[in-house]
């Protein structure tokens, strides 16, 4: 009886995954929808989580992620590079309309295959809490490499791009690639989880005071965390010599992810001899995505393209 119940749970999640993919298809574009791949063969590590279908608001905010997955947007032709894209939302939702999907579209225009990550949100009932999104991101990097032959990709030219809380997630994925956030379960987990490069756009970096008044901090470790928890979930504390090169973007007037976040990460990278390039715009606020028309921050994608060429990702 117990075994039968387990099979029922797995089947339900498979059905939820299919429904989630259908729900998001209508939000992407009128073009041919991207392929979608479920991250985990069964229940995600740790168990728990929400029930029912994934929810997508009219503004493209994704919540109720019961089965995390990747949306794969392929260019024609692919140049062999790939990027994992993580939208922000303070770990309370995932911004696809303003951040993840426009970034994926821009990447494919450069010949880069984009993998949009629909990750678990830590306070949606997951027993592993703050580990859940990091587990998904590490698994996603491994899934990407497992699909290299299928999508004509170079497994040594795979990076991460994240916005706001998604920037925190991309940053943690970059600096904690050797951290085993879950137990290996299949051959996919034999692949490396390390991004070869990382771009963090107006990211949350530190969960320490005085920069701890963010939704990211609240959702991951609560309002009264221990110093150990702050260090555990701050990006800069894990920077080491083996980290991939970093590309950082912020705005001086950002009221949510204050520019001190990227300043702290830039300093940590320089101290650890990690290549880092930082661009700061005087105005832009928060949540400008790929850049608003006729504003200074719309220049950052061109800067990113130049950086990708400089580090040998775009040829």
PDB file of C-alpha atoms in Angstrom:
ATOM      1  CA  UNK A   1       0.000   0.000   0.000  1.00  0.00           C
ATOM      2  CA  UNK A   2       2.837   2.366   0.846  1.00  0.00           C
ATOM      3  CA  UNK A   3       4.589   1.679  -2.465  1.00  0.00           C
ATOM      4  CA  UNK A   4       1.386   2.358  -4.363  1.00  0.00           C
ATOM      5  CA  UNK A   5       1.029   5.705  -2.606  1.00  0.00           C
ATOM      6  CA  UNK A   6       4.566   6.643  -3.602  1.00  0.00           C
ATOM      7  CA  UNK A   7       3.881   5.869  -7.256  1.00  0.00           C
ATOM      8  CA  UNK A   8       0.772   8.006  -7.094  1.00  0.00           C
ATOM      9  CA  UNK A   9       2.791  10.959  -5.804  1.00  0.00           C
ATOM     10  CA  UNK A  10       5.326  10.663  -8.596  1.00  0.00           C
ATOM     11  CA  UNK A  11       2.627  10.411 -11.220  1.00  0.00           C
ATOM     12  CA  UNK A  12       0.885  13.454  -9.798  1.00  0.00           C
ATOM     13  CA  UNK A  13       4.058  15.483  -9.974  1.00  0.00           C
ATOM     14  CA  UNK A  14       4.620  14.390 -13.556  1.00  0.00           C
ATOM     15  CA  UNK A  15       1.130  15.563 -14.444  1.00  0.00           C
ATOM     16  CA  UNK A  16       1.688  18.827 -12.601  1.00  0.00           C
ATOM     17  CA  UNK A  17       4.877  19.332 -14.553  1.00  0.00           C
ATOM     18  CA  UNK A  18       3.057  18.942 -17.854  1.00  0.00           C
ATOM     19  CA  UNK A  19       0.359  21.344 -16.740  1.00  0.00           C
ATOM     20  CA  UNK A  20       2.951  23.846 -15.553  1.00  0.00           C
ATOM     21  CA  UNK A  21       4.676  23.789 -18.914  1.00  0.00           C
ATOM     22  CA  UNK A  22       1.354  24.368 -20.664  1.00  0.00           C
ATOM     23  CA  UNK A  23       0.517  27.281 -18.360  1.00  0.00           C
ATOM     24  CA  UNK A  24       3.819  29.019 -19.015  1.00  0.00           C
ATOM     25  CA  UNK A  25       3.705  28.461 -22.770  1.00  0.00           C
ATOM     26  CA  UNK A  26       0.948  31.041 -23.091  1.00  0.00           C
ATOM     27  CA  UNK A  27       3.106  33.606 -21.303  1.00  0.00           C
ATOM     28  CA  UNK A  28       6.299  33.315 -23.361  1.00  0.00           C
ATOM     29  CA  UNK A  29       5.427  34.552 -26.843  1.00  0.00           C
ATOM     30  CA  UNK A  30       3.475  33.733 -29.940  1.00  0.00           C
ATOM     31  CA  UNK A  31       6.567  32.020 -31.329  1.00  0.00           C
ATOM     32  CA  UNK A  32       7.238  28.308 -31.075  1.00  0.00           C
ATOM     33  CA  UNK A  33       7.489  27.564 -27.335  1.00  0.00           C
ATOM     34  CA  UNK A  34      10.801  26.354 -25.927  1.00  0.00           C
ATOM     35  CA  UNK A  35      11.433  22.780 -24.882  1.00  0.00           C
ATOM     36  CA  UNK A  36      10.977  22.000 -21.210  1.00  0.00           C
ATOM     37  CA  UNK A  37      12.826  19.531 -19.028  1.00  0.00           C
ATOM     38  CA  UNK A  38      11.934  18.532 -15.491  1.00  0.00           C
ATOM     39  CA  UNK A  39      14.893  18.790 -13.130  1.00  0.00           C
ATOM     40  CA  UNK A  40      14.239  15.798 -10.922  1.00  0.00           C
ATOM     41  CA  UNK A  41      13.151  12.276 -11.930  1.00  0.00           C
ATOM     42  CA  UNK A  42      10.729  12.156  -8.987  1.00  0.00           C
ATOM     43  CA  UNK A  43      10.155  14.299  -5.937  1.00  0.00           C
ATOM     44  CA  UNK A  44      12.759  17.027  -5.384  1.00  0.00           C
ATOM     45  CA  UNK A  45      15.236  16.444  -2.537  1.00  0.00           C
ATOM     46  CA  UNK A  46      13.896  16.778   0.983  1.00  0.00           C
ATOM     47  CA  UNK A  47      10.229  16.523   0.127  1.00  0.00           C
ATOM     48  CA  UNK A  48       7.390  18.837   1.035  1.00  0.00           C
ATOM     49  CA  UNK A  49       6.335  21.676  -1.219  1.00  0.00           C
ATOM     50  CA  UNK A  50       3.074  23.072  -2.524  1.00  0.00           C
ATOM     51  CA  UNK A  51       0.290  21.157  -4.222  1.00  0.00           C
ATOM     52  CA  UNK A  52      -1.667  22.020  -7.317  1.00  0.00           C
ATOM     53  CA  UNK A  53      -0.589  23.653 -10.544  1.00  0.00           C
ATOM     54  CA  UNK A  54       2.088  26.270 -10.972  1.00  0.00           C
ATOM     55  CA  UNK A  55       0.636  29.775 -10.851  1.00  0.00           C
ATOM     56  CA  UNK A  56       1.542  32.518 -13.302  1.00  0.00           C
ATOM     57  CA  UNK A  57       0.162  36.000 -12.697  1.00  0.00           C
ATOM     58  CA  UNK A  58      -0.823  38.439 -15.426  1.00  0.00           C
ATOM     59  CA  UNK A  59       2.533  40.135 -14.761  1.00  0.00           C
ATOM     60  CA  UNK A  60       4.467  36.909 -15.347  1.00  0.00           C
ATOM     61  CA  UNK A  61       5.179  36.182 -11.659  1.00  0.00           C
ATOM     62  CA  UNK A  62       5.562  32.428 -11.136  1.00  0.00           C
ATOM     63  CA  UNK A  63       4.653  30.824  -7.793  1.00  0.00           C
ATOM     64  CA  UNK A  64       3.474  27.475  -6.418  1.00  0.00           C
ATOM     65  CA  UNK A  65       6.353  25.617  -8.057  1.00  0.00           C
ATOM     66  CA  UNK A  66       5.717  21.996  -7.126  1.00  0.00           C
ATOM     67  CA  UNK A  67       7.989  20.541  -9.831  1.00  0.00           C
ATOM     68  CA  UNK A  68      10.970  22.727 -10.807  1.00  0.00           C
ATOM     69  CA  UNK A  69      11.973  22.674 -14.451  1.00  0.00           C
ATOM     70  CA  UNK A  70      13.962  24.296 -17.244  1.00  0.00           C
ATOM     71  CA  UNK A  71      12.617  26.110 -20.279  1.00  0.00           C
ATOM     72  CA  UNK A  72      15.096  25.740 -23.138  1.00  0.00           C
ATOM     73  CA  UNK A  73      15.243  28.461 -25.778  1.00  0.00           C
ATOM     74  CA  UNK A  74      17.422  27.510 -28.728  1.00  0.00           C
ATOM     75  CA  UNK A  75      19.031  29.874 -31.253  1.00  0.00           C
ATOM     76  CA  UNK A  76      19.499  29.139 -34.925  1.00  0.00           C
ATOM     77  CA  UNK A  77      22.250  28.298 -35.268  1.00  0.00           C
ATOM     78  CA  UNK A  78      23.639  27.685 -31.748  1.00  0.00           C
ATOM     79  CA  UNK A  79      27.199  28.860 -31.136  1.00  0.00           C
ATOM     80  CA  UNK A  80      27.823  26.254 -28.406  1.00  0.00           C
ATOM     81  CA  UNK A  81      27.480  28.554 -25.394  1.00  0.00           C
ATOM     82  CA  UNK A  82      24.671  28.185 -22.854  1.00  0.00           C
ATOM     83  CA  UNK A  83      23.379  30.269 -19.948  1.00  0.00           C
ATOM     84  CA  UNK A  84      21.177  29.371 -17.002  1.00  0.00           C
ATOM     85  CA  UNK A  85      18.761  32.275 -16.395  1.00  0.00           C
ATOM     86  CA  UNK A  86      17.229  32.960 -12.976  1.00  0.00           C
ATOM     87  CA  UNK A  87      14.605  35.679 -12.645  1.00  0.00           C
ATOM     88  CA  UNK A  88      14.253  37.566  -9.375  1.00  0.00           C
ATOM     89  CA  UNK A  89      11.331  38.179  -7.071  1.00  0.00           C
ATOM     90  CA  UNK A  90      12.802  38.078  -3.584  1.00  0.00           C
ATOM     91  CA  UNK A  91      12.350  34.289  -3.448  1.00  0.00           C
ATOM     92  CA  UNK A  92       8.582  34.940  -3.159  1.00  0.00           C
ATOM     93  CA  UNK A  93       8.005  34.590  -6.919  1.00  0.00           C
ATOM     94  CA  UNK A  94      10.019  34.303 -10.139  1.00  0.00           C
ATOM     95  CA  UNK A  95       9.895  37.214 -12.572  1.00  0.00           C
ATOM     96  CA  UNK A  96       9.617  35.769 -16.069  1.00  0.00           C
ATOM     97  CA  UNK A  97       7.965  38.619 -18.002  1.00  0.00           C
ATOM     98  CA  UNK A  98      10.403  41.429 -17.175  1.00  0.00           C
ATOM     99  CA  UNK A  99      13.591  39.452 -16.511  1.00  0.00           C
ATOM    100  CA  UNK A 100      13.915  35.752 -17.371  1.00  0.00           C
ATOM    101  CA  UNK A 101      12.128  35.583 -20.726  1.00  0.00           C
ATOM    102  CA  UNK A 102      13.544  38.839 -22.168  1.00  0.00           C
ATOM    103  CA  UNK A 103      17.015  37.673 -21.102  1.00  0.00           C
ATOM    104  CA  UNK A 104      16.463  34.326 -22.821  1.00  0.00           C
ATOM    105  CA  UNK A 105      15.324  36.089 -25.993  1.00  0.00           C
ATOM    106  CA  UNK A 106      18.393  38.342 -25.965  1.00  0.00           C
ATOM    107  CA  UNK A 107      20.725  35.392 -25.395  1.00  0.00           C
ATOM    108  CA  UNK A 108      19.308  33.429 -28.329  1.00  0.00           C
ATOM    109  CA  UNK A 109      19.823  36.506 -30.518  1.00  0.00           C
ATOM    110  CA  UNK A 110      23.527  36.190 -29.650  1.00  0.00           C
ATOM    111  CA  UNK A 111      23.514  32.504 -30.603  1.00  0.00           C
ATOM    112  CA  UNK A 112      23.478  31.378 -26.953  1.00  0.00           C
ATOM    113  CA  UNK A 113      21.154  28.603 -25.790  1.00  0.00           C
ATOM    114  CA  UNK A 114      19.141  29.842 -22.796  1.00  0.00           C
ATOM    115  CA  UNK A 115      17.900  27.640 -19.968  1.00  0.00           C
ATOM    116  CA  UNK A 116      15.294  29.514 -17.905  1.00  0.00           C
ATOM    117  CA  UNK A 117      15.150  28.070 -14.399  1.00  0.00           C
ATOM    118  CA  UNK A 118      11.763  27.729 -12.713  1.00  0.00           C
ATOM    119  CA  UNK A 119      13.066  27.007  -9.235  1.00  0.00           C
ATOM    120  CA  UNK A 120      11.482  26.129  -5.929  1.00  0.00           C
ATOM    121  CA  UNK A 121      10.653  28.988  -3.568  1.00  0.00           C
ATOM    122  CA  UNK A 122      11.925  28.251  -0.053  1.00  0.00           C
ATOM    123  CA  UNK A 123       8.774  29.210   1.857  1.00  0.00           C
ATOM    124  CA  UNK A 124       6.367  27.172  -0.239  1.00  0.00           C
ATOM    125  CA  UNK A 125       6.517  24.301   2.220  1.00  0.00           C
ATOM    126  CA  UNK A 126       9.789  22.669   1.192  1.00  0.00           C
ATOM    127  CA  UNK A 127      11.382  20.768   4.057  1.00  0.00           C
ATOM    128  CA  UNK A 128      14.870  21.824   2.929  1.00  0.00           C
ATOM    129  CA  UNK A 129      13.932  25.519   3.093  1.00  0.00           C
ATOM    130  CA  UNK A 130      16.761  27.711   1.770  1.00  0.00           C
ATOM    131  CA  UNK A 131      18.545  24.725   0.249  1.00  0.00           C
ATOM    132  CA  UNK A 132      15.713  24.113  -2.226  1.00  0.00           C
ATOM    133  CA  UNK A 133      16.513  26.801  -4.839  1.00  0.00           C
ATOM    134  CA  UNK A 134      20.259  26.088  -4.641  1.00  0.00           C
ATOM    135  CA  UNK A 135      19.601  22.390  -5.146  1.00  0.00           C
ATOM    136  CA  UNK A 136      17.570  23.245  -8.232  1.00  0.00           C
ATOM    137  CA  UNK A 137      20.257  25.540  -9.624  1.00  0.00           C
ATOM    138  CA  UNK A 138      23.041  23.001  -9.088  1.00  0.00           C
ATOM    139  CA  UNK A 139      20.926  20.273 -10.649  1.00  0.00           C
ATOM    140  CA  UNK A 140      20.095  22.610 -13.551  1.00  0.00           C
ATOM    141  CA  UNK A 141      23.773  23.170 -14.367  1.00  0.00           C
ATOM    142  CA  UNK A 142      24.260  19.391 -14.393  1.00  0.00           C
ATOM    143  CA  UNK A 143      21.197  18.851 -16.578  1.00  0.00           C
ATOM    144  CA  UNK A 144      22.545  21.451 -19.017  1.00  0.00           C
ATOM    145  CA  UNK A 145      25.828  19.582 -19.332  1.00  0.00           C
ATOM    146  CA  UNK A 146      24.016  16.269 -19.726  1.00  0.00           C
ATOM    147  CA  UNK A 147      22.184  17.796 -22.715  1.00  0.00           C
ATOM    148  CA  UNK A 148      25.305  19.197 -24.378  1.00  0.00           C
ATOM    149  CA  UNK A 149      25.311  16.715 -27.253  1.00  0.00           C
ATOM    150  CA  UNK A 150      21.561  17.036 -27.803  1.00  0.00           C
ATOM    151  CA  UNK A 151      21.700  20.828 -28.154  1.00  0.00           C
ATOM    152  CA  UNK A 152      25.183  21.070 -29.737  1.00  0.00           C
ATOM    153  CA  UNK A 153      26.696  22.791 -26.713  1.00  0.00           C
ATOM    154  CA  UNK A 154      30.183  23.100 -25.299  1.00  0.00           C
ATOM    155  CA  UNK A 155      30.077  21.895 -21.666  1.00  0.00           C
ATOM    156  CA  UNK A 156      32.988  24.253 -20.913  1.00  0.00           C
ATOM    157  CA  UNK A 157      31.032  27.334 -22.043  1.00  0.00           C
ATOM    158  CA  UNK A 158      28.057  27.193 -19.688  1.00  0.00           C
ATOM    159  CA  UNK A 159      27.285  30.094 -17.383  1.00  0.00           C
ATOM    160  CA  UNK A 160      24.630  31.657 -15.192  1.00  0.00           C
ATOM    161  CA  UNK A 161      22.719  34.952 -15.348  1.00  0.00           C
ATOM    162  CA  UNK A 162      20.543  36.124 -12.487  1.00  0.00           C
ATOM    163  CA  UNK A 163      18.528  39.192 -11.507  1.00  0.00           C
ATOM    164  CA  UNK A 164      17.989  40.421  -7.928  1.00  0.00           C
ATOM    165  CA  UNK A 165      17.200  37.309  -5.840  1.00  0.00           C
ATOM    166  CA  UNK A 166      17.943  35.313  -8.994  1.00  0.00           C
ATOM    167  CA  UNK A 167      21.318  37.066  -8.925  1.00  0.00           C
ATOM    168  CA  UNK A 168      21.792  35.796  -5.393  1.00  0.00           C
ATOM    169  CA  UNK A 169      20.949  32.293  -6.610  1.00  0.00           C
ATOM    170  CA  UNK A 170      23.290  32.544  -9.600  1.00  0.00           C
ATOM    171  CA  UNK A 171      25.980  33.894  -7.294  1.00  0.00           C
ATOM    172  CA  UNK A 172      25.600  31.069  -4.789  1.00  0.00           C
ATOM    173  CA  UNK A 173      25.706  28.580  -7.657  1.00  0.00           C
ATOM    174  CA  UNK A 174      28.952  30.124  -8.875  1.00  0.00           C
ATOM    175  CA  UNK A 175      30.750  30.321  -5.533  1.00  0.00           C
ATOM    176  CA  UNK A 176      29.458  27.074  -3.977  1.00  0.00           C
ATOM    177  CA  UNK A 177      29.828  24.675  -6.889  1.00  0.00           C
ATOM    178  CA  UNK A 178      31.713  22.163  -4.715  1.00  0.00           C
ATOM    179  CA  UNK A 179      29.043  22.189  -2.003  1.00  0.00           C
ATOM    180  CA  UNK A 180      26.951  18.998  -2.105  1.00  0.00           C
ATOM    181  CA  UNK A 181      23.506  20.437  -1.479  1.00  0.00           C
ATOM    182  CA  UNK A 182      21.796  17.101  -2.142  1.00  0.00           C
ATOM    183  CA  UNK A 183      22.670  13.416  -2.475  1.00  0.00           C
ATOM    184  CA  UNK A 184      23.494  12.244  -5.987  1.00  0.00           C
ATOM    185  CA  UNK A 185      20.755  10.065  -7.437  1.00  0.00           C
ATOM    186  CA  UNK A 186      21.579   9.343 -11.098  1.00  0.00           C
ATOM    187  CA  UNK A 187      24.193   9.785 -13.838  1.00  0.00           C
ATOM    188  CA  UNK A 188      23.252  13.447 -14.333  1.00  0.00           C
ATOM    189  CA  UNK A 189      24.663  14.187 -10.898  1.00  0.00           C
ATOM    190  CA  UNK A 190      28.079  13.062 -12.121  1.00  0.00           C
ATOM    191  CA  UNK A 191      28.349  16.276 -14.170  1.00  0.00           C
ATOM    192  CA  UNK A 192      29.845  19.486 -12.764  1.00  0.00           C
ATOM    193  CA  UNK A 193      27.522  22.070 -11.209  1.00  0.00           C
ATOM    194  CA  UNK A 194      30.034  24.903 -11.664  1.00  0.00           C
ATOM    195  CA  UNK A 195      29.116  27.735 -14.047  1.00  0.00           C
ATOM    196  CA  UNK A 196      32.039  28.748 -16.258  1.00  0.00           C
ATOM    197  CA  UNK A 197      31.020  32.415 -15.896  1.00  0.00           C
ATOM    198  CA  UNK A 198      28.373  34.341 -13.995  1.00  0.00           C
ATOM    199  CA  UNK A 199      26.513  37.614 -14.519  1.00  0.00           C
ATOM    200  CA  UNK A 200      24.645  39.102 -11.569  1.00  0.00           C
ATOM    201  CA  UNK A 201      22.301  41.985 -12.337  1.00  0.00           C
ATOM    202  CA  UNK A 202      21.288  44.204  -9.358  1.00  0.00           C
ATOM    203  CA  UNK A 203      21.847  41.132  -7.141  1.00  0.00           C
ATOM    204  CA  UNK A 204      21.321  40.531  -3.466  1.00  0.00           C
ATOM    205  CA  UNK A 205      24.772  39.505  -2.224  1.00  0.00           C
ATOM    206  CA  UNK A 206      25.000  39.778   1.532  1.00  0.00           C
ATOM    207  CA  UNK A 207      22.443  38.880   4.191  1.00  0.00           C
ATOM    208  CA  UNK A 208      24.395  40.719   6.857  1.00  0.00           C
ATOM    209  CA  UNK A 209      23.535  44.093   8.405  1.00  0.00           C
ATOM    210  CA  UNK A 210      22.942  46.812   7.439  1.00  0.00           C
ATOM    211  CA  UNK A 211      21.963  45.298   4.063  1.00  0.00           C
ATOM    212  CA  UNK A 212      19.723  42.568   5.470  1.00  0.00           C
ATOM    213  CA  UNK A 213      16.377  44.316   4.959  1.00  0.00           C
ATOM    214  CA  UNK A 214      15.539  42.387   1.809  1.00  0.00           C
ATOM    215  CA  UNK A 215      12.886  39.853   0.951  1.00  0.00           C
ATOM    216  CA  UNK A 216      15.716  37.496   0.022  1.00  0.00           C
ATOM    217  CA  UNK A 217      17.049  37.587   3.578  1.00  0.00           C
ATOM    218  CA  UNK A 218      13.588  37.142   5.095  1.00  0.00           C
ATOM    219  CA  UNK A 219      12.583  34.272   2.823  1.00  0.00           C
ATOM    220  CA  UNK A 220      15.858  32.365   3.209  1.00  0.00           C
ATOM    221  CA  UNK A 221      16.794  32.756   6.877  1.00  0.00           C
ATOM    222  CA  UNK A 222      14.067  34.811   8.594  1.00  0.00           C
ATOM    223  CA  UNK A 223      14.148  38.132  10.385  1.00  0.00           C
ATOM    224  CA  UNK A 224      16.384  37.149  13.309  1.00  0.00           C
ATOM    225  CA  UNK A 225      19.015  34.791  11.876  1.00  0.00           C
ATOM    226  CA  UNK A 226      22.193  33.752  13.599  1.00  0.00           C
ATOM    227  CA  UNK A 227      25.536  35.142  12.402  1.00  0.00           C
ATOM    228  CA  UNK A 228      26.338  31.648  11.132  1.00  0.00           C
ATOM    229  CA  UNK A 229      23.165  31.594   8.994  1.00  0.00           C
ATOM    230  CA  UNK A 230      23.979  35.030   7.578  1.00  0.00           C
ATOM    231  CA  UNK A 231      27.448  33.859   6.588  1.00  0.00           C
ATOM    232  CA  UNK A 232      26.133  30.581   5.189  1.00  0.00           C
ATOM    233  CA  UNK A 233      23.757  32.338   2.784  1.00  0.00           C
ATOM    234  CA  UNK A 234      25.808  35.400   1.835  1.00  0.00           C
ATOM    235  CA  UNK A 235      27.540  35.113  -1.519  1.00  0.00           C
ATOM    236  CA  UNK A 236      30.737  36.976  -0.657  1.00  0.00           C
ATOM    237  CA  UNK A 237      31.692  34.666   2.217  1.00  0.00           C
ATOM    238  CA  UNK A 238      32.163  31.764  -0.214  1.00  0.00           C
ATOM    239  CA  UNK A 239      34.270  33.516  -2.852  1.00  0.00           C
ATOM    240  CA  UNK A 240      37.551  31.684  -3.444  1.00  0.00           C
ATOM    241  CA  UNK A 241      40.275  31.542  -6.056  1.00  0.00           C
ATOM    242  CA  UNK A 242      38.524  28.836  -8.089  1.00  0.00           C
ATOM    243  CA  UNK A 243      35.342  30.832  -8.689  1.00  0.00           C
ATOM    244  CA  UNK A 244      34.351  31.685 -12.281  1.00  0.00           C
ATOM    245  CA  UNK A 245      34.698  35.231 -13.667  1.00  0.00           C
ATOM    246  CA  UNK A 246      31.931  37.600 -12.590  1.00  0.00           C
ATOM    247  CA  UNK A 247      30.052  40.369 -14.420  1.00  0.00           C
ATOM    248  CA  UNK A 248      28.159  42.725 -12.097  1.00  0.00           C
ATOM    249  CA  UNK A 249      25.593  45.436 -12.840  1.00  0.00           C
ATOM    250  CA  UNK A 250      23.800  47.798 -10.461  1.00  0.00           C
ATOM    251  CA  UNK A 251      22.260  51.249 -10.210  1.00  0.00           C
ATOM    252  CA  UNK A 252      23.391  53.874  -7.728  1.00  0.00           C
ATOM    253  CA  UNK A 253      19.783  54.716  -6.830  1.00  0.00           C
ATOM    254  CA  UNK A 254      18.567  51.121  -6.322  1.00  0.00           C
ATOM    255  CA  UNK A 255      16.468  51.240  -3.110  1.00  0.00           C
ATOM    256  CA  UNK A 256      16.160  47.448  -2.773  1.00  0.00           C
ATOM    257  CA  UNK A 257      19.508  45.918  -3.751  1.00  0.00           C
ATOM    258  CA  UNK A 258      21.710  48.826  -2.757  1.00  0.00           C
ATOM    259  CA  UNK A 259      24.946  49.091  -4.774  1.00  0.00           C
ATOM    260  CA  UNK A 260      26.907  48.144  -1.661  1.00  0.00           C
ATOM    261  CA  UNK A 261      25.888  44.549  -2.446  1.00  0.00           C
ATOM    262  CA  UNK A 262      27.862  44.439  -5.681  1.00  0.00           C
ATOM    263  CA  UNK A 263      30.615  46.494  -4.089  1.00  0.00           C
ATOM    264  CA  UNK A 264      31.061  43.822  -1.407  1.00  0.00           C
ATOM    265  CA  UNK A 265      31.158  41.070  -4.018  1.00  0.00           C
ATOM    266  CA  UNK A 266      33.581  42.971  -6.228  1.00  0.00           C
ATOM    267  CA  UNK A 267      35.938  43.427  -3.268  1.00  0.00           C
ATOM    268  CA  UNK A 268      35.705  39.737  -2.370  1.00  0.00           C
ATOM    269  CA  UNK A 269      36.513  38.736  -5.948  1.00  0.00           C
ATOM    270  CA  UNK A 270      39.497  41.057  -6.141  1.00  0.00           C
ATOM    271  CA  UNK A 271      40.789  39.749  -2.815  1.00  0.00           C
ATOM    272  CA  UNK A 272      40.516  36.145  -4.042  1.00  0.00           C
ATOM    273  CA  UNK A 273      42.033  36.914  -7.451  1.00  0.00           C
ATOM    274  CA  UNK A 274      38.741  36.166  -9.235  1.00  0.00           C
ATOM    275  CA  UNK A 275      38.205  38.105 -12.472  1.00  0.00           C
ATOM    276  CA  UNK A 276      35.393  40.606 -12.005  1.00  0.00           C
ATOM    277  CA  UNK A 277      33.896  43.435 -14.072  1.00  0.00           C
ATOM    278  CA  UNK A 278      31.421  45.826 -12.479  1.00  0.00           C
ATOM    279  CA  UNK A 279      29.200  48.420 -14.140  1.00  0.00           C
ATOM    280  CA  UNK A 280      27.213  50.938 -12.131  1.00  0.00           C
ATOM    281  CA  UNK A 281      24.616  53.327 -13.547  1.00  0.00           C
ATOM    282  CA  UNK A 282      23.839  56.561 -11.752  1.00  0.00           C
ATOM    283  CA  UNK A 283      20.089  56.057 -12.215  1.00  0.00           C
ATOM    284  CA  UNK A 284      18.020  52.992 -12.975  1.00  0.00           C
ATOM    285  CA  UNK A 285      16.492  51.932  -9.669  1.00  0.00           C
ATOM    286  CA  UNK A 286      15.635  48.266  -9.300  1.00  0.00           C
ATOM    287  CA  UNK A 287      14.130  45.725 -11.661  1.00  0.00           C
ATOM    288  CA  UNK A 288      15.184  47.239 -14.972  1.00  0.00           C
ATOM    289  CA  UNK A 289      15.642  43.814 -16.556  1.00  0.00           C
ATOM    290  CA  UNK A 290      17.409  44.022 -19.914  1.00  0.00           C
ATOM    291  CA  UNK A 291      17.171  47.819 -19.767  1.00  0.00           C
ATOM    292  CA  UNK A 292      14.377  50.288 -20.301  1.00  0.00           C
ATOM    293  CA  UNK A 293      14.306  52.201 -23.621  1.00  0.00           C
ATOM    294  CA  UNK A 294      16.109  55.538 -23.674  1.00  0.00           C
ATOM    295  CA  UNK A 295      17.735  55.000 -20.281  1.00  0.00           C
ATOM    296  CA  UNK A 296      21.409  54.491 -19.411  1.00  0.00           C
ATOM    297  CA  UNK A 297      20.910  50.958 -18.098  1.00  0.00           C
ATOM    298  CA  UNK A 298      19.796  49.733 -21.529  1.00  0.00           C
ATOM    299  CA  UNK A 299      23.508  49.692 -22.376  1.00  0.00           C
ATOM    300  CA  UNK A 300      24.364  46.838 -20.038  1.00  0.00           C
ATOM    301  CA  UNK A 301      23.483  43.978 -22.458  1.00  0.00           C
ATOM    302  CA  UNK A 302      26.018  45.368 -24.955  1.00  0.00           C
ATOM    303  CA  UNK A 303      28.579  45.517 -22.149  1.00  0.00           C
ATOM    304  CA  UNK A 304      27.718  41.940 -21.245  1.00  0.00           C
ATOM    305  CA  UNK A 305      28.161  40.856 -24.869  1.00  0.00           C
ATOM    306  CA  UNK A 306      31.581  42.514 -24.986  1.00  0.00           C
ATOM    307  CA  UNK A 307      32.549  40.813 -21.726  1.00  0.00           C
ATOM    308  CA  UNK A 308      31.406  37.405 -23.018  1.00  0.00           C
ATOM    309  CA  UNK A 309      33.612  37.941 -26.063  1.00  0.00           C
ATOM    310  CA  UNK A 310      36.537  39.038 -23.917  1.00  0.00           C
ATOM    311  CA  UNK A 311      36.412  35.872 -21.765  1.00  0.00           C
ATOM    312  CA  UNK A 312      36.082  33.679 -24.856  1.00  0.00           C
ATOM    313  CA  UNK A 313      32.434  32.637 -24.600  1.00  0.00           C
ATOM    314  CA  UNK A 314      31.284  34.413 -27.735  1.00  0.00           C
ATOM    315  CA  UNK A 315      33.574  33.873 -30.724  1.00  0.00           C
TER     316      UNK A 315
END
